[in-house]
Coordinates of C-alpha atoms in Angstrom, one line a residue:
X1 CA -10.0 27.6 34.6
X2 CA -8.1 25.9 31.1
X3 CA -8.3 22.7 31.3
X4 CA -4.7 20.7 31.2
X5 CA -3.1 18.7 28.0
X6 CA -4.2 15.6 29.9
X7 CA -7.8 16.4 30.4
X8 CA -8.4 17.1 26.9
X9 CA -6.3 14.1 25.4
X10 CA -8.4 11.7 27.7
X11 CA -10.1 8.9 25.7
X12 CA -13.1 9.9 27.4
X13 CA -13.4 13.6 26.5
X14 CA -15.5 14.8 23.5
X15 CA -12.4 16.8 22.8
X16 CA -9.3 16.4 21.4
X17 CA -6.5 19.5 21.0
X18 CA -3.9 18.6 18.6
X19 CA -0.4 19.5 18.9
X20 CA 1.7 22.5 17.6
X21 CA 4.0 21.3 14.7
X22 CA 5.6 23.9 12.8
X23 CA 4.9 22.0 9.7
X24 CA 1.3 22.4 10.0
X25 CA -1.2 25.0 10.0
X26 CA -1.8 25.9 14.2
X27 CA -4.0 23.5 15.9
X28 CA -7.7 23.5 16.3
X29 CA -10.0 21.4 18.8
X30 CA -11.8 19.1 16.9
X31 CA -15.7 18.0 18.0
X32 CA -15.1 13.4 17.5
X33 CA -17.2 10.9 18.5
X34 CA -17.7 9.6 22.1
X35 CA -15.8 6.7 22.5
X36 CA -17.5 3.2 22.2
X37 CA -19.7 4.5 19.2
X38 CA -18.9 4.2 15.5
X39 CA -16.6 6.9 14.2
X40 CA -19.0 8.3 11.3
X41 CA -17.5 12.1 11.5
X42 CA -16.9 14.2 9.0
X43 CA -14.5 17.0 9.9
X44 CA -15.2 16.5 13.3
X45 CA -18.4 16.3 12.7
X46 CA -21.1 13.6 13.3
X47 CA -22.7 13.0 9.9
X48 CA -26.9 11.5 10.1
X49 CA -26.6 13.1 13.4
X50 CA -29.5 15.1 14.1
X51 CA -27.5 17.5 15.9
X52 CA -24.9 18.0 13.1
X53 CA -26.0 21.3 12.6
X54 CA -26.5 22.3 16.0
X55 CA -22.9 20.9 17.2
X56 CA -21.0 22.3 14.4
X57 CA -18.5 25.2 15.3
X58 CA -19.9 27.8 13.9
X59 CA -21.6 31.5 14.5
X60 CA -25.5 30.3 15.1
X61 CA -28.5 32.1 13.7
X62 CA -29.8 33.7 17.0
X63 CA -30.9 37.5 15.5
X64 CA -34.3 38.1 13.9
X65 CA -35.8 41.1 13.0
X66 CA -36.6 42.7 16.3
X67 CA -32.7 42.2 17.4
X68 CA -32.0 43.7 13.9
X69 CA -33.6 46.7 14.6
X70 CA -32.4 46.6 18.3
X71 CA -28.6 46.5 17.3
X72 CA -29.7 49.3 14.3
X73 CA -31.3 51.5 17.2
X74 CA -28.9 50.7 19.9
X75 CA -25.7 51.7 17.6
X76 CA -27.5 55.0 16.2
X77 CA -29.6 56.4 19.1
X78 CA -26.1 55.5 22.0
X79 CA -26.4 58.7 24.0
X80 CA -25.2 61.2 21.3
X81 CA -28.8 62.3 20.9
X82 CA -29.3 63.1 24.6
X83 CA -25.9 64.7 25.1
X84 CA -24.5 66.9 22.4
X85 CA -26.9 67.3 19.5
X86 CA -25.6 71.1 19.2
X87 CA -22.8 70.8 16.6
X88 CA -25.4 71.2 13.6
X89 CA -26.0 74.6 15.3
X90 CA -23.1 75.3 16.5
X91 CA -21.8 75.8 12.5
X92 CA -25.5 77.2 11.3
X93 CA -26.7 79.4 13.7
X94 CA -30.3 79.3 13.4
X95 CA -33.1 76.9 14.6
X96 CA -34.6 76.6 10.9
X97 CA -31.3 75.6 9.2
X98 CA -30.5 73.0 11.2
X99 CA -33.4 71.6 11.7
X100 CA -33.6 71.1 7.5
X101 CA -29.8 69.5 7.7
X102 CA -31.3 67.2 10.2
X103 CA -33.6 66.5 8.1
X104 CA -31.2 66.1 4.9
X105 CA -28.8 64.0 7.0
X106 CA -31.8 61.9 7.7
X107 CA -32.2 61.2 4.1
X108 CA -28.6 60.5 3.3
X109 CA -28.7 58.1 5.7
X110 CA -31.3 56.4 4.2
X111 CA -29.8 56.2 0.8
X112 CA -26.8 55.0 2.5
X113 CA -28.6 52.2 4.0
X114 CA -30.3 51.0 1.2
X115 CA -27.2 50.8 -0.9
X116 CA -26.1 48.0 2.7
X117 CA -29.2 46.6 1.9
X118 CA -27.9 45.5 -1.6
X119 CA -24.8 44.9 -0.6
X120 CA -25.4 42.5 2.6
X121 CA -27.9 40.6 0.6
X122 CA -25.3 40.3 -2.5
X123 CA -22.4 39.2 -0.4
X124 CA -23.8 37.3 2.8
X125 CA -20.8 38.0 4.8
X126 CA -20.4 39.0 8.0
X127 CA -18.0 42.1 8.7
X128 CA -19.6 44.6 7.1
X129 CA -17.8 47.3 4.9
X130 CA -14.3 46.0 5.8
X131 CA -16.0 42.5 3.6
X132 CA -17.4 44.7 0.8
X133 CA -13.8 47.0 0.9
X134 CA -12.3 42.9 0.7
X135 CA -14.5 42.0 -2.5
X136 CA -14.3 45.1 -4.4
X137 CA -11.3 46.1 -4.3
X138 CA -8.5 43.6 -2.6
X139 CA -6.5 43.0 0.7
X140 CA -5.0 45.8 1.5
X141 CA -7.8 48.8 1.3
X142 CA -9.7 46.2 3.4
X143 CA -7.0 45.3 5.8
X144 CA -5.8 49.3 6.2
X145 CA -10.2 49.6 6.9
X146 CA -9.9 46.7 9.5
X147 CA -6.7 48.2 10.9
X148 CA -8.0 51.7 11.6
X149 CA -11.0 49.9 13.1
X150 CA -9.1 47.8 15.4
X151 CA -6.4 50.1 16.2
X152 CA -9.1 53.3 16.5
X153 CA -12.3 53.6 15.6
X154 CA -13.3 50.3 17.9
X155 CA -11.6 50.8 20.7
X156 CA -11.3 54.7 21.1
X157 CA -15.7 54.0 20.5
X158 CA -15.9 51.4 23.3
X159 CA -14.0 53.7 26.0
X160 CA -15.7 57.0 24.9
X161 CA -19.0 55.4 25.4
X162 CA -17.9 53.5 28.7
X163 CA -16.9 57.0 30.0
X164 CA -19.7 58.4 29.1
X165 CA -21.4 55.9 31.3
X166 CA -19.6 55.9 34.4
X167 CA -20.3 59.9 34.2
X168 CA -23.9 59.8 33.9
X169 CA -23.4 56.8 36.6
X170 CA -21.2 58.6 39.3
X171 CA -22.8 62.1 38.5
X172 CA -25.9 61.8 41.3
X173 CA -23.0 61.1 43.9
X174 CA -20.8 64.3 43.3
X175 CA -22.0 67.8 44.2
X176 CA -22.7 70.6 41.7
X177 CA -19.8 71.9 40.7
X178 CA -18.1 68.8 41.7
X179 CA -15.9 67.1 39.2
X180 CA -15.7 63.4 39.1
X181 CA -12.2 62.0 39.8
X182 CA -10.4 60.7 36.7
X183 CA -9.9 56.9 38.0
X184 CA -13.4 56.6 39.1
X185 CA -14.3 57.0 35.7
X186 CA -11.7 54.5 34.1
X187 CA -12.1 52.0 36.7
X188 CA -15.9 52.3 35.7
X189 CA -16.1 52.6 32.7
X190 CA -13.0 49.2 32.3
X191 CA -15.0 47.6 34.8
X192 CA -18.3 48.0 32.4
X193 CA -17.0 47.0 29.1
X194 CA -14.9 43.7 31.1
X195 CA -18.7 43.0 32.2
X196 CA -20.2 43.7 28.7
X197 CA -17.6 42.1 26.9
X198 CA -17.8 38.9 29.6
X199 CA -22.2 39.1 28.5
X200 CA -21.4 38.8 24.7
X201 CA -18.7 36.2 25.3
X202 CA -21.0 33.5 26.9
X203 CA -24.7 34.9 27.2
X204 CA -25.9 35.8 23.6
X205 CA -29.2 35.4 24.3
X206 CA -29.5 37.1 27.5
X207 CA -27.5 40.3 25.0
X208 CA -30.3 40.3 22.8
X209 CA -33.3 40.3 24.8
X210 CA -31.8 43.0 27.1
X211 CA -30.7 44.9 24.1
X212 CA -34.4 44.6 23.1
X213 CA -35.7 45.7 26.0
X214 CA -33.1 48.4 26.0
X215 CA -33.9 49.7 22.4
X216 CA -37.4 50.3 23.8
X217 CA -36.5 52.5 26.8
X218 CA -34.4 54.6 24.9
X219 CA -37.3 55.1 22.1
X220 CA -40.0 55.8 25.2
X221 CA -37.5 58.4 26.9
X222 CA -37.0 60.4 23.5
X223 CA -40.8 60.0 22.6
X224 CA -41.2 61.7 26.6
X225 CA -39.0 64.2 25.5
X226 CA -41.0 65.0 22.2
X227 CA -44.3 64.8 23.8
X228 CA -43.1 67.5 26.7
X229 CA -41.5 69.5 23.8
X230 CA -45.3 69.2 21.7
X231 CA -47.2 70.2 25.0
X232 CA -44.8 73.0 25.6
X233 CA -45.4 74.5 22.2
X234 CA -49.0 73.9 22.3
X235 CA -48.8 76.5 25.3
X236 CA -47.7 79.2 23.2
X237 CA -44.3 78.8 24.2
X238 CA -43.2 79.2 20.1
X239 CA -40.5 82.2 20.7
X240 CA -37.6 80.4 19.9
X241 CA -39.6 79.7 16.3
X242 CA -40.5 83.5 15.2
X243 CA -37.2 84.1 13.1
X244 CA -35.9 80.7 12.5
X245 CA -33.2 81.6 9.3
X246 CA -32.3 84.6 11.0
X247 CA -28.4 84.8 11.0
X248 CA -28.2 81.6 9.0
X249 CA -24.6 81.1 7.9
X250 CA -24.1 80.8 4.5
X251 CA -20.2 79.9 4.1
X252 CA -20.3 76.6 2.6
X253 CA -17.2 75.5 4.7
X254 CA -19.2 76.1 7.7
X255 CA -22.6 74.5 6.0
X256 CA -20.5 70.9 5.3
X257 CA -19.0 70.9 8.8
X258 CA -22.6 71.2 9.9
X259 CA -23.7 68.4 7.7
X260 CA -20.8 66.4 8.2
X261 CA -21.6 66.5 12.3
X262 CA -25.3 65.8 11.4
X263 CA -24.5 62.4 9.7
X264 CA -22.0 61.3 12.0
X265 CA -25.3 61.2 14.3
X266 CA -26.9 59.1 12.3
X267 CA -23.9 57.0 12.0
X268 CA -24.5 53.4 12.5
X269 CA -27.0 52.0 10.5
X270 CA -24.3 49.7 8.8
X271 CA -23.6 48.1 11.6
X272 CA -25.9 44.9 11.4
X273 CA -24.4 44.0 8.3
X274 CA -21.4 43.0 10.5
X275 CA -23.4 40.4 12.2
X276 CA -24.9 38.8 8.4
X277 CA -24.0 35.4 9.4
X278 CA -26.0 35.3 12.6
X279 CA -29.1 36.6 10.8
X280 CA -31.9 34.4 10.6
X281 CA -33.4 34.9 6.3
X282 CA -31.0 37.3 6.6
X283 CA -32.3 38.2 2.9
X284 CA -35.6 39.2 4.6
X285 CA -34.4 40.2 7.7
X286 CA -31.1 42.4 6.8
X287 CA -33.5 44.7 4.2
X288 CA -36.5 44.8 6.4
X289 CA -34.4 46.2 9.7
X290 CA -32.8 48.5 8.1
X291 CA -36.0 50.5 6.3
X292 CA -37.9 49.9 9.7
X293 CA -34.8 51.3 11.7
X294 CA -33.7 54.7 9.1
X295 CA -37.3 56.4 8.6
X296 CA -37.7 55.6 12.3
X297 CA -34.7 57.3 13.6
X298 CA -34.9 60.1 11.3
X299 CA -38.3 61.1 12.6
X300 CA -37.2 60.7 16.3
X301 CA -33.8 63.1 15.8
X302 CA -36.0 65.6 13.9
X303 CA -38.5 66.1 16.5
X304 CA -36.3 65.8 19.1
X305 CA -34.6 68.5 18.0
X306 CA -37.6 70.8 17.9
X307 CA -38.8 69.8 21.3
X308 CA -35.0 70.7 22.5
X309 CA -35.1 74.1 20.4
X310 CA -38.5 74.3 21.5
X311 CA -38.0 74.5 25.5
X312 CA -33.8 76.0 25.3
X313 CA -33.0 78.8 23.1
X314 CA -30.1 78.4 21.4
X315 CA -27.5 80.0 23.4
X316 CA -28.9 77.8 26.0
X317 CA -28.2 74.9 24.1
X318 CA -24.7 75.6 22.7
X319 CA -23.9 76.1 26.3
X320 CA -25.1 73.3 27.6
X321 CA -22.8 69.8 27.9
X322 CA -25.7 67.5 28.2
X323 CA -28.5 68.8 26.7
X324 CA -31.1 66.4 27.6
X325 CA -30.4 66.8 31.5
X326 CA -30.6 70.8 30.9
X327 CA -34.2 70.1 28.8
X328 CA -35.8 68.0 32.2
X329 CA -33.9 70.1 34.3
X330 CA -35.8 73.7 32.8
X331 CA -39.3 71.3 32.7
X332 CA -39.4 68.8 34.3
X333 CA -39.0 69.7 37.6
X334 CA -39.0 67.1 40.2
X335 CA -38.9 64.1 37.3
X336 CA -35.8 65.6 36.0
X337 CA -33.9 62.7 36.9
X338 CA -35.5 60.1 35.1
X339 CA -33.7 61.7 32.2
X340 CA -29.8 61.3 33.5
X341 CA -31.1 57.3 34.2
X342 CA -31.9 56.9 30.8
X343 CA -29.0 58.3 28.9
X344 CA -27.1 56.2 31.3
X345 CA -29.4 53.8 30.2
X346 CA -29.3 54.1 26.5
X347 CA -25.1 54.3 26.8
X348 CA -25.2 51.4 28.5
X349 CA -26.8 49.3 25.3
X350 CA -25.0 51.0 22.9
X351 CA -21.8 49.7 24.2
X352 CA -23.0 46.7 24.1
X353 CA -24.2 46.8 20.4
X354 CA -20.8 48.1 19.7
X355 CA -19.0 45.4 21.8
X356 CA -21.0 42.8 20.3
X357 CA -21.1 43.5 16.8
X358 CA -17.3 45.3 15.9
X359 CA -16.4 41.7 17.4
X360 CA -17.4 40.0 14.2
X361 CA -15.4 42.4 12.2
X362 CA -12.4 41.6 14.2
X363 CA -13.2 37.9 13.2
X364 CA -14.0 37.7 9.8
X365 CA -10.9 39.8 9.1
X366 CA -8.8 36.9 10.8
X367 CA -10.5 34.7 8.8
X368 CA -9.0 36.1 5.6
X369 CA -5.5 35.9 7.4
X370 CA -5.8 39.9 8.4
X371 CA -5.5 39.6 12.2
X372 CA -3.6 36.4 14.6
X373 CA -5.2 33.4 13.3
X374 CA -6.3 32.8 17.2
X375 CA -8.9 36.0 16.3
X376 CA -11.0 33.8 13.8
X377 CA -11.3 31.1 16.3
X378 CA -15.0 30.0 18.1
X379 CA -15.8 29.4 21.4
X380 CA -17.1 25.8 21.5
X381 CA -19.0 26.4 24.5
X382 CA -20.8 29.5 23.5
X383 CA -20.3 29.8 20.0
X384 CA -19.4 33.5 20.1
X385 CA -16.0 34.9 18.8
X386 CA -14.1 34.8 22.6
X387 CA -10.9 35.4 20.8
X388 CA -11.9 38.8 19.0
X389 CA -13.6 40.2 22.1
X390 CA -11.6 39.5 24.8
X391 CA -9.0 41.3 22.2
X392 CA -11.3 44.5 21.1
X393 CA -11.9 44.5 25.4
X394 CA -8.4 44.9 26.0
X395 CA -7.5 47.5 23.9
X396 CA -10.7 49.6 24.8
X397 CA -9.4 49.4 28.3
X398 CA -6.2 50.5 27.2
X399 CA -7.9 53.4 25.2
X400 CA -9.3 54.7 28.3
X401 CA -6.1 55.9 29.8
X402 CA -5.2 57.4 26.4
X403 CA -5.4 61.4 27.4
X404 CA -6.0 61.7 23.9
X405 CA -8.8 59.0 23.1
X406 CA -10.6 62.2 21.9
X407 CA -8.4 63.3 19.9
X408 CA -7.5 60.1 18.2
X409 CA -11.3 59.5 16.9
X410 CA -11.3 62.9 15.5
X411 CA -8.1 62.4 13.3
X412 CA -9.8 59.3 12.3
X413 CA -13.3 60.3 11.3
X414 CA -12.5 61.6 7.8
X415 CA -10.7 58.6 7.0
X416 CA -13.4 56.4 8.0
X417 CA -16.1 57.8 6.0
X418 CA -13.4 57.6 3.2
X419 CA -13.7 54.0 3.3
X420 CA -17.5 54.2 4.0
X421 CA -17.5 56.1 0.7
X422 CA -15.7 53.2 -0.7
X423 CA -18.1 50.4 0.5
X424 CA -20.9 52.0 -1.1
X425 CA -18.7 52.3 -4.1
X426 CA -18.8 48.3 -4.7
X427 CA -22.4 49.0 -5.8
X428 CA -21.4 50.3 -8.4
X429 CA -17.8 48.6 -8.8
X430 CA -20.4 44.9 -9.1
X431 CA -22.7 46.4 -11.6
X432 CA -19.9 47.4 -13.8
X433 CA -17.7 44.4 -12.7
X434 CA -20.0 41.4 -12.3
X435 CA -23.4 42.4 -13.9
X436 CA -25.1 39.1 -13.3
X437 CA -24.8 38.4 -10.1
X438 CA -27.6 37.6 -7.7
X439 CA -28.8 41.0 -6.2
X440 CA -32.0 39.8 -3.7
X441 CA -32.0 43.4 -3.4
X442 CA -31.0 45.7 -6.2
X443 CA -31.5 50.0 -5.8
X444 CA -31.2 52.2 -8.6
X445 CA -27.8 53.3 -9.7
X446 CA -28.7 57.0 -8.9
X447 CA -28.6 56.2 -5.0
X448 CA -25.3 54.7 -4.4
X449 CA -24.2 57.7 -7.3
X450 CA -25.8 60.4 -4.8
X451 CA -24.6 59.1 -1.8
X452 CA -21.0 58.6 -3.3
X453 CA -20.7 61.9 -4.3
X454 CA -22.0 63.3 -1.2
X455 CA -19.5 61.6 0.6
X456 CA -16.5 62.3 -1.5
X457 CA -17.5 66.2 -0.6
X458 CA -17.7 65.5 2.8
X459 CA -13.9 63.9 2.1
X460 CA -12.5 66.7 0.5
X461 CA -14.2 69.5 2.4
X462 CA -12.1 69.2 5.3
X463 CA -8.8 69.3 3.8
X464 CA -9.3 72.8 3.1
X465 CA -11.3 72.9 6.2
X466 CA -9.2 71.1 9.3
X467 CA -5.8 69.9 7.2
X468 CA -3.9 69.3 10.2
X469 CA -6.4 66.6 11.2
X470 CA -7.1 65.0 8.1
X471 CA -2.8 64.9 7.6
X472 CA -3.0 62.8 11.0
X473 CA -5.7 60.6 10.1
X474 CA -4.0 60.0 6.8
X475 CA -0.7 58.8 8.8
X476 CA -2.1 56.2 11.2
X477 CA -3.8 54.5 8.0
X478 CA -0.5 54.3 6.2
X479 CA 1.5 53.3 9.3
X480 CA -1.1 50.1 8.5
X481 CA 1.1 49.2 5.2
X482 CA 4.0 48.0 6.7
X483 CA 2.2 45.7 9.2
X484 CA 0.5 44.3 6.2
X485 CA 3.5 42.9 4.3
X486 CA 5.2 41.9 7.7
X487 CA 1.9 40.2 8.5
X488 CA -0.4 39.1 5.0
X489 CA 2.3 39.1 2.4
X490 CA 5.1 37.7 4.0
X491 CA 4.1 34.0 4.4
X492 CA 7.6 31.7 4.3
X493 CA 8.7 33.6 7.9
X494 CA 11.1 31.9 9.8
X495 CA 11.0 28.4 11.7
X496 CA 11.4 30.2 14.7
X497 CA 8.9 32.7 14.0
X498 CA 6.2 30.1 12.7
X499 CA 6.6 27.9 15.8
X500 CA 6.1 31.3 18.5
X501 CA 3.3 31.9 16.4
X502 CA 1.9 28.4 16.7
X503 CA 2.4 28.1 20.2
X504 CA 0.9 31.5 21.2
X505 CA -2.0 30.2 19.1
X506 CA -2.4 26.9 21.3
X507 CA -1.6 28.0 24.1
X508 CA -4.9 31.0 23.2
X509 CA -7.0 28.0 22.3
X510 CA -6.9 26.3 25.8
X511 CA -7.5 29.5 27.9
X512 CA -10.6 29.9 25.5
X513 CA -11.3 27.0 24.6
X514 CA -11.6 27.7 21.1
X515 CA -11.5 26.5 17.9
X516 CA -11.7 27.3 13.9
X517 CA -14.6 27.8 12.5
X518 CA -16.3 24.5 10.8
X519 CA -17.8 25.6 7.9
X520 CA -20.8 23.5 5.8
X521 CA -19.8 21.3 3.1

């Protein structure tokens, strides 16, 4: 329950919540001295206090290197690879070309990570490419970034993965052949990201040790799959094998839709440099998870997908909607349901790894005056951005009774790999630009070159390719503009205006029970 005006202007609180005045920038709670005790603060701050650091209102350093890899894993692995790893063959028809694009993506994605690795070393910032977009090249390519993400990517992410979910979920209490009812799969699915979203709020800890423990389940049910795939070959069961380029299709629009759906599986291995901030020797750590995690995951989708091809031929598979349920169901036999509990499993944590860390790009972009000021704002009890989830959890929820939530994430993938094309651009853009600064990590120019030009053909492929979509995904990022110079550039608004804004801020603040960020002098 908020606590009143009077409670927090008692003398004997350790709080004290200012005022709106339209005069002044909106008001933030401010940590003071207890009273009787000599006022020695410093920006609300005790100063010789041994628990200055510990008190201040900021983001703490809670994630090491195992939660590094876990959020790495858990945003990667989701459930994608247990449910529909068939779009690689759909386009190439045949077991041997798609396993070498798996492969290929797998690679890509490395080189892609390693140019994050220089990049989240060079600029310590949370937020991740919508930061790098911000130092390279300005406000608004990074605020049209941050408002796809908020407006689509995020939130159409959150409610695909809650539905997925609630399917796996509900599934075991529906007859075959029954279909799940539409609400019980929104109500679900909101009811599981509200939970989620309520975990990372106030319980950080708890998040990462469960994400931990999550990241290993979902690495022991796909090394159970490869290990039943291995044993199945090693029976002679190699059929599927015999002709494996036969049919290959060679028309290279068809070739970079296959390798455009093979790296969108792989997608996610930026995503701890979102969370910079809250790494501990993040210069050690940040680097370190991510060539642990990539070599990892790439090994894992690559066998997988011979233990699939191995067991399901591939009409089998390209018919199949969940193709790791149709794997245990042919094999398994009676254990065949172990596998439904762990892609439920395995959606389960990457919802929260999404939750969790899309939340800090949601933050830092208010920081920089990109979102509602309330957005940037800290929970003083929890020290978690309350503000920028309990936003990102409304707007999921309102994603999932979006018809179209599908259909939205699709006109938006080509734009976001646009601006992940321009993230790995600042590589460059800072060698050219600002030769001499600190690199902790520094690649050679040939990667972020490869991968730049691999992704600017994966950009202009589909033009030709899927127009329609890419014409739609092109609109919702311009529609962005005019919210920006309503919004950034417009800063003497009216009286009026500045005091609803001011108020809505406060009044935000004491149902949180938040306030700005304190940062180190």
């Amino acid at each position: 329950m908020p606590a009143t005006n009077k409670e927090l202007q008692s003398p004997s609180s350790e709080m004290v919540l200012l005022t709106p005045n339209t005069e002044n920038p909106p008001p933030i709670i401010a940590v003071t001295a207890p009273p009787g005790t000599k006022d020695t603060t410093k920006d609300g701050v005790r100063e010789g206090s041994a628990e200055s650091d510990s008190s201040r209102v900021v983001m703490k350093k809670q994630l090491g290197l195992l939660e590094g890899v876990a959020i790495i894993l858990g945003i990667i692995f989701g459930s994608g690879i247990f449910v529909s790893p068939k779009g690689v063959l759909r386009e190439v028809e045949s077991v041997g070309t798609s396993l070498i694009i798996w492969v290929l993506c797998g690679l890509l994605s490395m080189i892609g990570a390693l140019c994050y690795a220089e990049l989240g070393t060079a600029i310590p910032k949370s937020g991740g490419d919508y930061a790098y977009i911000y130092e390279a090249y300005g406000s608004l390519p990074a605020f049209l970034y941050l408002w796809d993400a908020m407006m689509i990517f995020v939130p159409t992410t959150n409610a695909i993965m809650g539905l997925t979910f609630a399917s796996y979920v509900l599934q075991p209490f529906f007859a075959d052949g029954c279909e799940i009812p539409k609400i019980a799969l929104q109500l679900l699915a909101a009811a599981t990201i509200c939970f989620l979203t309520y975990l990372n709020s106030y319980y950080m800890k708890i998040t990462t040790k469960m994400q931990n423990v999550i990241m290993f389940t979902k690495i022991a049910a796909l090394v159970l799959i490869i290990l039943v795939g291995l044993v199945w070959m090693l029976m002679g069961h190699t059929e599927n094998f015999d002709k494996p380029f036969e049919n290959t299709e060679t028309d290279p629009g068809k070739l970079s839709v296959a390798f455009y759906s093979g790296i969108f599986s792989y997608a996610g291995w930026n995503y701890l440099n979102f969370m910079t901030e809250e790494l501990r020797d993040p210069y050690r750590n940040l680097p370190r998870a991510i060539y642990i995690s990539l070599p990892l995951v790439t090994g894992i989708y690559v066998l997988a997908n011979m233990a699939y091809l191995a067991v399901l031929s591939a009409p089998e598979m390209l018919a199949s909607n969940a193709i790791a349920v149709t794997f245990a169901d042919k094999i398994l036999g009676s254990f065949s349901l172990i596998i439904p509990i762990m892609v439920a499993i395995s959606a389960f944590g990457g919802l929260s790894v999404h939750i969790m860390t899309s939340s800090r790009m949601c933050f830092v972009g208010a920081r920089n005056g990109h979102m509602p000021a309330i957005l940037s704002h800290i929970s003083v009890k929890s020290y978690t951005p309350l503000p920028s989830l309990a936003f990102l959890c409304l707007l999921s929820i309102v994603m999932l009774v979006v018809s179209d939530v599908y259909v939205l994430i699709t006109y938006s993938s080509i734009v976001e790999s646009f601006f992940i094309m321009m993230s790995v651009s600042a590589v460059l853009y800072f060698r050219y630009k600002h030769p001499n600064m600190e690199r902790p990590i520094k690649v050679s120019l040939w990667i972020p070159a490869v991968f730049v030009v691999v992704c600017a053909f994966l950009v202009v492929v589909p033009v030709y390719v899927a127009p329609f979509e890419v014409a739609m995904g092109l609109l919702i990022t311009l529609i962005g503009i005019p919210f920006y110079y309503v919004g950034v550039v417009w800063q003497n608004k009216p009286k009026w205006v500045q005091h609803a804004i001011d108020s809505m801020t406060f009044t935000c603040q004491k149902l949180f029970m938040s306030a700005k960020e304190q940062k180190q002098d």
